[in-house]
Amino acid sequence: MSKAFRTADDDARNEVTMEEGQPTARELRVVLDGYSYLECPRWHDGRLWVSDFYTNKVVAADSRGGAEVVAEVPNQPSGLGFLPDGRALIVSMRDHRVLVRDAAGALSEHADLSGAVSGMLNDMVVDEQGRAYVGNFGFDLMGGEPLRHTTITRVDTDGTVTTAADDLGFPNGMVILPGGVLVVAETFAARLTAFDIGEDGELSNRRVWAQFGEPPGTEDVGEAVELLQVGPDGICADADGAIWVADALHQRVMRVAEGGEILDEIPAGTGVFACMLGGDDGRTLYLCAAPSFPEHERRPVREAQLLAVRVEVPHAGLP
């Protein structure tokens, strides 16, 4: 299958049937394939933008069959977002920078987070004012270091870097709900955590938005993976105030209400690491899928796919 964006009537589909008592059967279709490891999907101006970690490319695909490389980031792209004037912000993971892409496609430095973070940069969400909230690993995940909690960094529109929150268990996907509530997925703490965003961008009123069982209570990554009931990774929000959560450890996405009730679940039959609501009506749920997440397994192969499935409640919030 090519890397082109598949149309709705493409006949190459994977049908997934839920067990009795679960929601009705869903059809997952392949949108993109032949990539290394897709992350951080964003629907913007009629196209789906997504980072491909190990080819160092950001790709934008449209519903007419076109897929375009919109940026090449030598130090590995991750989180994506958009400033009020439409320019894209792109996380450059390995050199701890946030880049800005101008209208002509050229990249330049927007902010250097090297002095503020202890690990590779990760996902990012950009608010309506253009402030970016950026997570980081906090430790060498792929190198086998013990788990350490870490921070979210705020990047203001002038590039000023400030630590916005700390003591987070691998901050990953983030959304901003209507009303100015930032929710972050803490993958190794098995929860979604919420903050109120002040007018000045400060985060306050920290609370648990949803808890998925007990946190692992170990610094060993392998042990933590075995203990986690849910590994919340990329997330997106809908118009009913629910959040879709990519469960990186159990090959599924879940629709979750505040408080932790699981309202819906879609099994993917493969690993799912991020999700995004988009399409013309906001009711297409895009899934970043791959057989696994370790770098040594994903870097040499091209098995990653972008999948899509239709859902009832449309997109809301940011991204």
PDB file of N, CA, C and O in Angstrom, residues 44-45 47-51 56-61 67-74 77-92 97-111 124 126 130 132 157:
ATOM      1  N   HIS A  44      -5.318  20.285  10.768  1.00  0.00           N
ATOM      2  CA  HIS A  44      -5.130  21.724  10.605  1.00  0.00           C
ATOM      3  C   HIS A  44      -5.403  22.119   9.163  1.00  0.00           C
ATOM      4  O   HIS A  44      -4.775  21.594   8.238  1.00  0.00           O
ATOM      5  N   ASP A  45      -6.349  23.034   8.984  1.00  0.00           N
ATOM      6  CA  ASP A  45      -6.664  23.581   7.659  1.00  0.00           C
ATOM      7  C   ASP A  45      -6.885  22.489   6.611  1.00  0.00           C
ATOM      8  O   ASP A  45      -6.339  22.541   5.500  1.00  0.00           O
ATOM      9  N   ARG A  47      -5.993  19.342   6.559  1.00  0.00           N
ATOM     10  CA  ARG A  47      -4.996  18.288   6.394  1.00  0.00           C
ATOM     11  C   ARG A  47      -4.614  17.716   7.760  1.00  0.00           C
ATOM     12  O   ARG A  47      -4.722  18.384   8.784  1.00  0.00           O
ATOM     13  N   LEU A  48      -4.157  16.492   7.734  1.00  0.00           N
ATOM     14  CA  LEU A  48      -3.677  15.813   8.937  1.00  0.00           C
ATOM     15  C   LEU A  48      -2.158  15.872   8.929  1.00  0.00           C
ATOM     16  O   LEU A  48      -1.504  15.314   8.055  1.00  0.00           O
ATOM     17  N   TRP A  49      -1.589  16.592   9.906  1.00  0.00           N
ATOM     18  CA  TRP A  49      -0.144  16.677  10.084  1.00  0.00           C
ATOM     19  C   TRP A  49       0.286  15.614  11.095  1.00  0.00           C
ATOM     20  O   TRP A  49      -0.415  15.382  12.095  1.00  0.00           O
ATOM     21  N   VAL A  50       1.422  14.994  10.856  1.00  0.00           N
ATOM     22  CA  VAL A  50       1.902  13.950  11.762  1.00  0.00           C
ATOM     23  C   VAL A  50       3.424  13.859  11.671  1.00  0.00           C
ATOM     24  O   VAL A  50       4.005  14.059  10.590  1.00  0.00           O
ATOM     25  N   SER A  51       4.075  13.585  12.791  1.00  0.00           N
ATOM     26  CA  SER A  51       5.529  13.422  12.832  1.00  0.00           C
ATOM     27  C   SER A  51       5.898  11.959  12.657  1.00  0.00           C
ATOM     28  O   SER A  51       5.277  11.082  13.270  1.00  0.00           O
ATOM     29  N   ASN A  56      12.670  11.399  10.410  1.00  0.00           N
ATOM     30  CA  ASN A  56      12.906  12.821  10.686  1.00  0.00           C
ATOM     31  C   ASN A  56      12.044  13.739   9.823  1.00  0.00           C
ATOM     32  O   ASN A  56      12.455  14.841   9.477  1.00  0.00           O
ATOM     33  N   LYS A  57      10.816  13.294   9.540  1.00  0.00           N
ATOM     34  CA  LYS A  57       9.944  14.069   8.662  1.00  0.00           C
ATOM     35  C   LYS A  57       8.609  14.372   9.331  1.00  0.00           C
ATOM     36  O   LYS A  57       8.106  13.585  10.132  1.00  0.00           O
ATOM     37  N   VAL A  58       8.064  15.508   8.968  1.00  0.00           N
ATOM     38  CA  VAL A  58       6.677  15.845   9.294  1.00  0.00           C
ATOM     39  C   VAL A  58       5.903  15.798   7.984  1.00  0.00           C
ATOM     40  O   VAL A  58       6.308  16.409   6.986  1.00  0.00           O
ATOM     41  N   VAL A  59       4.797  15.062   7.995  1.00  0.00           N
ATOM     42  CA  VAL A  59       4.006  14.827   6.786  1.00  0.00           C
ATOM     43  C   VAL A  59       2.616  15.429   6.980  1.00  0.00           C
ATOM     44  O   VAL A  59       2.036  15.356   8.068  1.00  0.00           O
ATOM     45  N   ALA A  60       2.086  16.020   5.936  1.00  0.00           N
ATOM     46  CA  ALA A  60       0.693  16.486   5.936  1.00  0.00           C
ATOM     47  C   ALA A  60      -0.049  15.792   4.809  1.00  0.00           C
ATOM     48  O   ALA A  60       0.430  15.756   3.672  1.00  0.00           O
ATOM     49  N   ALA A  61      -1.200  15.219   5.114  1.00  0.00           N
ATOM     50  CA  ALA A  61      -1.974  14.457   4.137  1.00  0.00           C
ATOM     51  C   ALA A  61      -3.369  15.046   4.008  1.00  0.00           C
ATOM     52  O   ALA A  61      -3.953  15.517   4.986  1.00  0.00           O
ATOM     53  N   ALA A  67      -0.032  13.358  -0.063  1.00  0.00           N
ATOM     54  CA  ALA A  67       0.751  13.380   1.171  1.00  0.00           C
ATOM     55  C   ALA A  67       2.032  14.143   0.893  1.00  0.00           C
ATOM     56  O   ALA A  67       2.768  13.814  -0.038  1.00  0.00           O
ATOM     57  N   GLU A  68       2.301  15.173   1.687  1.00  0.00           N
ATOM     58  CA  GLU A  68       3.428  16.072   1.447  1.00  0.00           C
ATOM     59  C   GLU A  68       4.338  16.103   2.662  1.00  0.00           C
ATOM     60  O   GLU A  68       3.873  16.213   3.804  1.00  0.00           O
ATOM     61  N   VAL A  69       5.647  16.021   2.435  1.00  0.00           N
ATOM     62  CA  VAL A  69       6.614  16.264   3.506  1.00  0.00           C
ATOM     63  C   VAL A  69       6.702  17.769   3.704  1.00  0.00           C
ATOM     64  O   VAL A  69       7.129  18.501   2.798  1.00  0.00           O
ATOM     65  N   VAL A  70       6.275  18.258   4.859  1.00  0.00           N
ATOM     66  CA  VAL A  70       6.230  19.699   5.110  1.00  0.00           C
ATOM     67  C   VAL A  70       7.424  20.181   5.922  1.00  0.00           C
ATOM     68  O   VAL A  70       7.657  21.387   6.030  1.00  0.00           O
ATOM     69  N   ALA A  71       8.170  19.250   6.535  1.00  0.00           N
ATOM     70  CA  ALA A  71       9.370  19.647   7.285  1.00  0.00           C
ATOM     71  C   ALA A  71      10.272  18.440   7.459  1.00  0.00           C
ATOM     72  O   ALA A  71       9.792  17.305   7.574  1.00  0.00           O
ATOM     73  N   GLU A  72      11.571  18.697   7.479  1.00  0.00           N
ATOM     74  CA  GLU A  72      12.560  17.685   7.829  1.00  0.00           C
ATOM     75  C   GLU A  72      13.332  18.186   9.040  1.00  0.00           C
ATOM     76  O   GLU A  72      13.905  19.283   9.013  1.00  0.00           O
ATOM     77  N   VAL A  73      13.312  17.395  10.098  1.00  0.00           N
ATOM     78  CA  VAL A  73      13.868  17.787  11.386  1.00  0.00           C
ATOM     79  C   VAL A  73      14.953  16.784  11.759  1.00  0.00           C
ATOM     80  O   VAL A  73      14.654  15.683  12.231  1.00  0.00           O
ATOM     81  N   PRO A  74      16.215  17.114  11.560  1.00  0.00           N
ATOM     82  CA  PRO A  74      17.291  16.133  11.741  1.00  0.00           C
ATOM     83  C   PRO A  74      17.368  15.530  13.133  1.00  0.00           C
ATOM     84  O   PRO A  74      17.806  14.383  13.288  1.00  0.00           O
ATOM     85  N   PRO A  77      11.464  14.913  14.909  1.00  0.00           N
ATOM     86  CA  PRO A  77      10.270  15.694  15.221  1.00  0.00           C
ATOM     87  C   PRO A  77       9.334  14.949  16.167  1.00  0.00           C
ATOM     88  O   PRO A  77       9.281  13.730  16.187  1.00  0.00           O
ATOM     89  N   SER A  78       8.593  15.721  16.924  1.00  0.00           N
ATOM     90  CA  SER A  78       7.588  15.128  17.813  1.00  0.00           C
ATOM     91  C   SER A  78       6.379  16.057  17.849  1.00  0.00           C
ATOM     92  O   SER A  78       5.666  16.182  16.861  1.00  0.00           O
ATOM     93  N   GLY A  79       6.142  16.719  18.989  1.00  0.00           N
ATOM     94  CA  GLY A  79       4.950  17.530  19.146  1.00  0.00           C
ATOM     95  C   GLY A  79       4.789  18.595  18.077  1.00  0.00           C
ATOM     96  O   GLY A  79       5.759  19.201  17.621  1.00  0.00           O
ATOM     97  N   LEU A  80       3.540  18.812  17.665  1.00  0.00           N
ATOM     98  CA  LEU A  80       3.195  19.791  16.639  1.00  0.00           C
ATOM     99  C   LEU A  80       2.127  20.739  17.176  1.00  0.00           C
ATOM    100  O   LEU A  80       1.294  20.363  18.004  1.00  0.00           O
ATOM    101  N   GLY A  81       2.157  21.957  16.684  1.00  0.00           N
ATOM    102  CA  GLY A  81       1.137  22.926  17.048  1.00  0.00           C
ATOM    103  C   GLY A  81       1.197  24.102  16.098  1.00  0.00           C
ATOM    104  O   GLY A  81       2.083  24.179  15.239  1.00  0.00           O
ATOM    105  N   PHE A  82       0.264  25.050  16.280  1.00  0.00           N
ATOM    106  CA  PHE A  82       0.159  26.155  15.330  1.00  0.00           C
ATOM    107  C   PHE A  82      -0.048  27.462  16.077  1.00  0.00           C
ATOM    108  O   PHE A  82      -0.872  27.556  16.990  1.00  0.00           O
ATOM    109  N   LEU A  83       0.725  28.466  15.671  1.00  0.00           N
ATOM    110  CA  LEU A  83       0.602  29.805  16.225  1.00  0.00           C
ATOM    111  C   LEU A  83      -0.650  30.483  15.671  1.00  0.00           C
ATOM    112  O   LEU A  83      -1.196  30.056  14.652  1.00  0.00           O
ATOM    113  N   PRO A  84      -1.119  31.555  16.313  1.00  0.00           N
ATOM    114  CA  PRO A  84      -2.327  32.232  15.822  1.00  0.00           C
ATOM    115  C   PRO A  84      -2.221  32.704  14.376  1.00  0.00           C
ATOM    116  O   PRO A  84      -3.232  32.790  13.679  1.00  0.00           O
ATOM    117  N   ASP A  85      -0.994  32.988  13.898  1.00  0.00           N
ATOM    118  CA  ASP A  85      -0.847  33.436  12.517  1.00  0.00           C
ATOM    119  C   ASP A  85      -0.714  32.282  11.531  1.00  0.00           C
ATOM    120  O   ASP A  85      -0.491  32.494  10.334  1.00  0.00           O
ATOM    121  N   GLY A  86      -0.846  31.032  12.016  1.00  0.00           N
ATOM    122  CA  GLY A  86      -0.846  29.869  11.151  1.00  0.00           C
ATOM    123  C   GLY A  86       0.488  29.167  11.013  1.00  0.00           C
ATOM    124  O   GLY A  86       0.554  28.057  10.474  1.00  0.00           O
ATOM    125  N   ARG A  87       1.585  29.780  11.481  1.00  0.00           N
ATOM    126  CA  ARG A  87       2.878  29.112  11.404  1.00  0.00           C
ATOM    127  C   ARG A  87       2.900  27.902  12.334  1.00  0.00           C
ATOM    128  O   ARG A  87       2.305  27.926  13.418  1.00  0.00           O
ATOM    129  N   ALA A  88       3.592  26.856  11.893  1.00  0.00           N
ATOM    130  CA  ALA A  88       3.664  25.625  12.677  1.00  0.00           C
ATOM    131  C   ALA A  88       4.824  25.676  13.658  1.00  0.00           C
ATOM    132  O   ALA A  88       5.917  26.156  13.334  1.00  0.00           O
ATOM    133  N   LEU A  89       4.589  25.166  14.862  1.00  0.00           N
ATOM    134  CA  LEU A  89       5.652  24.891  15.817  1.00  0.00           C
ATOM    135  C   LEU A  89       5.910  23.387  15.800  1.00  0.00           C
ATOM    136  O   LEU A  89       4.965  22.589  15.765  1.00  0.00           O
ATOM    137  N   ILE A  90       7.180  23.006  15.821  1.00  0.00           N
ATOM    138  CA  ILE A  90       7.578  21.603  15.738  1.00  0.00           C
ATOM    139  C   ILE A  90       8.622  21.325  16.806  1.00  0.00           C
ATOM    140  O   ILE A  90       9.653  22.005  16.870  1.00  0.00           O
ATOM    141  N   VAL A  91       8.364  20.328  17.639  1.00  0.00           N
ATOM    142  CA  VAL A  91       9.350  19.908  18.631  1.00  0.00           C
ATOM    143  C   VAL A  91      10.487  19.173  17.931  1.00  0.00           C
ATOM    144  O   VAL A  91      10.256  18.270  17.115  1.00  0.00           O
ATOM    145  N   SER A  92      11.717  19.570  18.250  1.00  0.00           N
ATOM    146  CA  SER A  92      12.918  18.849  17.826  1.00  0.00           C
ATOM    147  C   SER A  92      13.458  18.141  19.065  1.00  0.00           C
ATOM    148  O   SER A  92      14.025  18.769  19.964  1.00  0.00           O
ATOM    149  N   ARG A  97      14.860  21.600  21.268  1.00  0.00           N
ATOM    150  CA  ARG A  97      14.423  22.871  20.706  1.00  0.00           C
ATOM    151  C   ARG A  97      12.986  22.778  20.201  1.00  0.00           C
ATOM    152  O   ARG A  97      12.503  21.700  19.857  1.00  0.00           O
ATOM    153  N   VAL A  98      12.331  23.922  20.158  1.00  0.00           N
ATOM    154  CA  VAL A  98      11.072  24.069  19.437  1.00  0.00           C
ATOM    155  C   VAL A  98      11.370  24.932  18.218  1.00  0.00           C
ATOM    156  O   VAL A  98      11.937  26.032  18.341  1.00  0.00           O
ATOM    157  N   LEU A  99      11.018  24.429  17.051  1.00  0.00           N
ATOM    158  CA  LEU A  99      11.256  25.116  15.799  1.00  0.00           C
ATOM    159  C   LEU A  99       9.966  25.763  15.300  1.00  0.00           C
ATOM    160  O   LEU A  99       8.863  25.309  15.632  1.00  0.00           O
ATOM    161  N   VAL A 100      10.119  26.791  14.492  1.00  0.00           N
ATOM    162  CA  VAL A 100       8.961  27.418  13.864  1.00  0.00           C
ATOM    163  C   VAL A 100       9.138  27.317  12.356  1.00  0.00           C
ATOM    164  O   VAL A 100      10.234  27.522  11.826  1.00  0.00           O
ATOM    165  N   ARG A 101       8.062  26.976  11.669  1.00  0.00           N
ATOM    166  CA  ARG A 101       8.068  26.837  10.215  1.00  0.00           C
ATOM    167  C   ARG A 101       7.337  28.020   9.611  1.00  0.00           C
ATOM    168  O   ARG A 101       6.156  28.264   9.918  1.00  0.00           O
ATOM    169  N   ASP A 102       8.011  28.774   8.735  1.00  0.00           N
ATOM    170  CA  ASP A 102       7.373  29.932   8.140  1.00  0.00           C
ATOM    171  C   ASP A 102       6.517  29.541   6.933  1.00  0.00           C
ATOM    172  O   ASP A 102       6.452  28.360   6.557  1.00  0.00           O
ATOM    173  N   ALA A 103       5.879  30.517   6.315  1.00  0.00           N
ATOM    174  CA  ALA A 103       4.947  30.245   5.221  1.00  0.00           C
ATOM    175  C   ALA A 103       5.633  29.613   4.024  1.00  0.00           C
ATOM    176  O   ALA A 103       4.999  28.901   3.243  1.00  0.00           O
ATOM    177  N   ALA A 104       6.940  29.842   3.892  1.00  0.00           N
ATOM    178  CA  ALA A 104       7.684  29.258   2.776  1.00  0.00           C
ATOM    179  C   ALA A 104       8.225  27.867   3.100  1.00  0.00           C
ATOM    180  O   ALA A 104       8.834  27.226   2.237  1.00  0.00           O
ATOM    181  N   GLY A 105       8.015  27.410   4.333  1.00  0.00           N
ATOM    182  CA  GLY A 105       8.465  26.081   4.729  1.00  0.00           C
ATOM    183  C   GLY A 105       9.810  26.050   5.414  1.00  0.00           C
ATOM    184  O   GLY A 105      10.281  24.969   5.813  1.00  0.00           O
ATOM    185  N   ALA A 106      10.463  27.192   5.593  1.00  0.00           N
ATOM    186  CA  ALA A 106      11.769  27.230   6.246  1.00  0.00           C
ATOM    187  C   ALA A 106      11.617  27.102   7.759  1.00  0.00           C
ATOM    188  O   ALA A 106      10.678  27.643   8.356  1.00  0.00           O
ATOM    189  N   LEU A 107      12.565  26.397   8.381  1.00  0.00           N
ATOM    190  CA  LEU A 107      12.561  26.202   9.828  1.00  0.00           C
ATOM    191  C   LEU A 107      13.598  27.096  10.492  1.00  0.00           C
ATOM    192  O   LEU A 107      14.700  27.280   9.972  1.00  0.00           O
ATOM    193  N   SER A 108      13.247  27.631  11.658  1.00  0.00           N
ATOM    194  CA  SER A 108      14.189  28.382  12.480  1.00  0.00           C
ATOM    195  C   SER A 108      13.880  28.100  13.944  1.00  0.00           C
ATOM    196  O   SER A 108      12.828  27.533  14.275  1.00  0.00           O
ATOM    197  N   GLU A 109      14.791  28.475  14.816  1.00  0.00           N
ATOM    198  CA  GLU A 109      14.596  28.207  16.241  1.00  0.00           C
ATOM    199  C   GLU A 109      13.580  29.171  16.840  1.00  0.00           C
ATOM    200  O   GLU A 109      13.684  30.385  16.689  1.00  0.00           O
ATOM    201  N   HIS A 110      12.604  28.613  17.526  1.00  0.00           N
ATOM    202  CA  HIS A 110      11.633  29.393  18.280  1.00  0.00           C
ATOM    203  C   HIS A 110      12.039  29.476  19.744  1.00  0.00           C
ATOM    204  O   HIS A 110      11.894  30.532  20.374  1.00  0.00           O
ATOM    205  N   ALA A 111      12.557  28.371  20.277  1.00  0.00           N
ATOM    206  CA  ALA A 111      13.001  28.352  21.671  1.00  0.00           C
ATOM    207  C   ALA A 111      13.961  27.189  21.887  1.00  0.00           C
ATOM    208  O   ALA A 111      13.832  26.138  21.255  1.00  0.00           O
ATOM    209  N   MET A 124       3.481  18.185  22.700  1.00  0.00           N
ATOM    210  CA  MET A 124       3.303  19.628  22.908  1.00  0.00           C
ATOM    211  C   MET A 124       1.876  20.004  22.557  1.00  0.00           C
ATOM    212  O   MET A 124       1.269  19.419  21.656  1.00  0.00           O
ATOM    213  N   VAL A 126      -0.334  23.798  21.912  1.00  0.00           N
ATOM    214  CA  VAL A 126      -0.211  25.245  21.755  1.00  0.00           C
ATOM    215  C   VAL A 126      -1.571  25.872  21.999  1.00  0.00           C
ATOM    216  O   VAL A 126      -2.573  25.450  21.407  1.00  0.00           O
ATOM    217  N   GLY A 130      -0.808  31.254  21.495  1.00  0.00           N
ATOM    218  CA  GLY A 130       0.462  30.866  20.911  1.00  0.00           C
ATOM    219  C   GLY A 130       1.487  30.386  21.909  1.00  0.00           C
ATOM    220  O   GLY A 130       2.652  30.156  21.550  1.00  0.00           O
ATOM    221  N   ALA A 132       3.221  27.589  24.069  1.00  0.00           N
ATOM    222  CA  ALA A 132       3.396  26.149  23.895  1.00  0.00           C
ATOM    223  C   ALA A 132       3.728  25.504  25.232  1.00  0.00           C
ATOM    224  O   ALA A 132       4.564  26.013  25.992  1.00  0.00           O
ATOM    225  N   THR A 157       5.292  33.312  23.562  1.00  0.00           N
ATOM    226  CA  THR A 157       5.357  33.668  22.142  1.00  0.00           C
ATOM    227  C   THR A 157       6.678  34.316  21.758  1.00  0.00           C
ATOM    228  O   THR A 157       7.088  34.260  20.596  1.00  0.00           O
TER     229      THR A 157
END
